[in-house]
């Protein structure tokens, strides 16, 4: 079973910041938080990942709470092309840990 | 680089027929995965291979078999297709480093079983 819980859908106005929450209350110390997105019927695309520090790259920012039980993916200036399903995944460092996707959050960017 | 290549892109089968979905990656990745995605649903892991010569079951392995032919190729076989296996199948690969395991996905195979 997926180790994360996400809202099924969210709306965001174009040009505004999209904040996508993820709950992973049973996360272990050796587990990373990964975010992927799937645009229409394409294969999912990696966005960002982190362990406990906040992370930022050219696509997004990842904010992980101090207790690591939840995180937020931030798309700073959402565009229509960011309309997609966003998946939050928890995966351990060890090689054999499976990568399990949950149902994700369907983000609608409104013009 | 082509990345992860899946063949075929589309396939229609009759119930009881068999087929093999092919997946190849050219990124020298150790780990490879097969997922299925039913309409309006998330991805579910069928099988994965952490390294050449090893395979392990995922969430929904029943009705499927896999072969990690070599480091590049990971095939998924349906021995006797059923309508419940109608889905989009995605192959993915990753290079496990412990601290960074990005998945790279193929474009998918849309399979219909009649």
XYZ file of C-alpha atoms in Angstrom:
225
model
C 0.000 0.000 0.000
C 1.028 3.611 -0.582
C 2.648 5.252 2.425
C 1.278 8.694 1.571
C -2.073 10.481 1.594
C -2.929 13.298 -0.811
C -6.113 15.236 -1.584
C -7.724 13.854 -4.740
C -7.933 17.212 -6.497
C -7.035 20.880 -6.213
C -7.536 24.054 -8.209
C -5.088 26.916 -8.611
C -5.305 30.154 -10.572
C -2.771 30.641 -13.317
C 0.178 32.711 -12.134
C -0.381 31.899 -8.485
C 1.625 29.501 -6.364
C 0.253 25.972 -6.250
C 0.777 24.278 -2.888
C 0.218 20.527 -2.940
C 0.157 18.791 0.445
C 1.197 15.243 1.250
C 0.840 13.320 4.486
C 3.391 10.610 5.307
C 2.908 10.211 9.030
C 4.588 6.775 9.209
C 7.765 7.813 7.408
C 10.977 6.228 8.646
C 14.303 7.906 9.165
C 15.838 6.359 6.051
C 12.961 7.237 3.724
C 13.044 10.027 1.196
C 10.059 11.974 -0.115
C 9.792 12.043 -3.928
C 7.390 13.968 -6.120
C 6.400 13.065 -9.670
C 3.785 14.408 -12.017
C 1.880 12.842 -14.886
C 0.600 15.058 -17.648
C -2.386 13.576 -19.439
C -1.511 9.982 -20.371
C 2.250 10.363 -20.543
C 4.659 8.508 -18.280
C 5.252 10.249 -14.936
C 8.043 12.786 -14.703
C 10.351 13.295 -11.732
C 10.056 16.703 -10.055
C 12.028 16.801 -6.820
C 12.956 14.815 -3.729
C 14.261 15.404 -0.222
C 15.046 13.822 3.123
C 14.524 16.496 5.765
C 15.796 19.782 4.430
C 13.797 21.972 2.113
C 14.784 21.575 -1.510
C 14.416 23.759 -4.581
C 15.123 23.196 -8.232
C 14.074 24.761 -11.503
C 10.670 23.097 -11.382
C 9.514 23.395 -7.790
C 10.241 23.675 -4.092
C 9.753 20.961 -1.503
C 8.995 21.880 2.085
C 9.239 19.048 4.619
C 7.979 19.607 8.154
C 10.436 19.267 11.006
C 8.838 16.012 12.194
C 8.884 14.787 8.552
C 5.288 13.620 8.784
C 4.122 15.853 5.955
C 5.431 17.845 3.038
C 4.293 20.436 0.518
C 5.245 20.728 -3.114
C 5.218 24.325 -4.295
C 4.945 25.366 -7.926
C 5.763 29.056 -7.573
C 4.020 30.465 -10.644
C 1.593 27.900 -11.978
C 0.869 27.803 -15.694
C -1.716 25.882 -17.682
C 1.009 23.385 -18.569
C 1.238 22.434 -14.886
C -2.194 20.814 -15.064
C -1.398 17.206 -14.165
C -1.675 14.502 -11.532
C 0.988 14.941 -8.851
C 2.236 11.942 -6.907
C 3.998 12.035 -3.553
C 6.052 8.914 -2.822
C 8.087 7.729 0.123
C 11.009 5.440 -0.565
C 13.771 4.070 1.635
C 17.434 4.327 0.828
C 17.904 0.580 0.464
C 17.940 -0.754 -3.061
C 15.162 -3.312 -2.613
C 12.489 -0.934 -1.347
C 9.602 -0.824 -3.800
C 8.444 2.432 -5.359
C 4.707 2.523 -4.737
C 2.525 5.244 -6.246
C -0.690 6.306 -4.550
C -3.622 7.945 -6.295
C -2.058 11.406 -6.394
C -3.612 14.862 -6.579
C -5.191 16.074 -9.800
C -4.187 19.728 -10.089
C -6.294 21.982 -12.290
C -4.768 25.311 -13.261
C -7.522 27.777 -13.973
C -7.017 30.526 -16.582
C 19.706 8.972 -25.894
C 16.324 7.314 -26.311
C 15.849 6.759 -22.559
C 13.229 4.071 -21.898
C 11.674 2.490 -24.977
C 8.529 0.383 -24.843
C 7.071 -1.737 -27.613
C 4.408 -2.007 -28.833
C 2.590 1.286 -28.194
C -0.840 -0.238 -28.773
C -2.091 -3.815 -28.696
C -5.468 -5.516 -28.871
C -5.736 -9.106 -27.660
C -8.509 -11.639 -27.389
C -9.132 -13.293 -24.054
C -6.711 -16.179 -23.593
C -4.062 -14.912 -25.986
C -0.537 -14.360 -24.800
C 1.899 -11.573 -25.496
C 5.108 -9.997 -24.266
C 5.628 -6.311 -23.655
C 9.170 -5.224 -24.301
C 11.116 -2.561 -22.448
C 14.681 -1.391 -22.983
C 16.708 1.418 -21.430
C 19.973 2.898 -22.611
C 20.949 4.745 -19.430
C 22.872 1.853 -17.843
C 20.392 1.770 -14.967
C 20.367 -1.106 -12.516
C 16.685 -1.076 -11.530
C 13.681 -1.544 -13.783
C 9.952 -1.577 -13.091
C 6.620 -2.462 -14.646
C 3.493 -0.533 -13.654
C -0.079 -0.637 -14.863
C -2.514 2.246 -14.852
C -6.235 1.703 -15.168
C -8.439 4.600 -16.375
C -8.648 7.375 -13.781
C -6.396 5.512 -11.373
C -2.861 5.814 -10.118
C 0.008 3.538 -11.083
C 0.270 0.104 -9.531
C 3.515 -1.816 -9.396
C 3.428 -5.213 -11.104
C 7.026 -6.407 -10.877
C 10.382 -4.841 -10.421
C 14.017 -5.787 -10.827
C 16.520 -4.186 -8.483
C 19.441 -5.458 -10.543
C 20.261 -7.769 -13.418
C 19.315 -11.310 -12.524
C 16.801 -10.423 -9.820
C 13.059 -9.841 -9.943
C 10.447 -9.336 -7.271
C 6.683 -9.045 -7.065
C 4.956 -5.731 -6.692
C 1.388 -4.924 -5.692
C -0.452 -6.732 -8.510
C 1.729 -9.568 -9.925
C -0.990 -12.148 -10.594
C -1.378 -13.027 -14.258
C 2.056 -11.698 -15.231
C 5.589 -12.954 -15.548
C 8.768 -10.990 -16.110
C 12.251 -11.562 -17.429
C 15.283 -9.392 -16.812
C 17.038 -10.488 -19.972
C 20.120 -8.360 -19.353
C 20.861 -4.995 -17.805
C 19.089 -3.138 -20.607
C 15.928 -5.170 -21.083
C 12.991 -6.086 -18.858
C 10.025 -7.820 -20.450
C 6.503 -8.398 -19.139
C 4.540 -11.442 -20.300
C 0.835 -12.108 -20.160
C 0.390 -15.863 -20.555
C -3.400 -15.863 -20.870
C -4.806 -12.386 -21.222
C -8.019 -11.440 -19.415
C -10.260 -8.375 -19.843
C -9.196 -7.258 -16.351
C -5.707 -6.739 -17.770
C -6.919 -3.981 -20.075
C -4.751 -1.090 -18.994
C -1.867 1.186 -19.878
C 1.457 -0.393 -19.006
C 4.472 1.712 -18.121
C 8.050 0.579 -17.851
C 10.529 2.603 -15.827
C 14.181 2.475 -14.875
C 16.320 4.080 -12.204
C 19.913 4.237 -11.151
C 20.012 3.457 -7.464
C 22.576 5.552 -5.624
C 20.911 5.390 -2.224
C 20.285 9.084 -2.014
C 18.873 9.762 -5.430
C 16.649 7.312 -7.248
C 14.851 9.139 -10.011
C 12.540 7.033 -12.109
C 12.545 7.485 -15.870
C 9.421 6.259 -17.630
C 8.662 5.009 -21.091
C 5.716 6.340 -23.073
C 3.498 3.393 -22.235
C 1.724 0.516 -23.953
C -2.046 0.722 -24.251
C -3.419 -2.820 -24.059
C -7.009 -3.825 -24.668
C -8.190 -7.368 -23.980
C -11.517 -8.227 -25.567
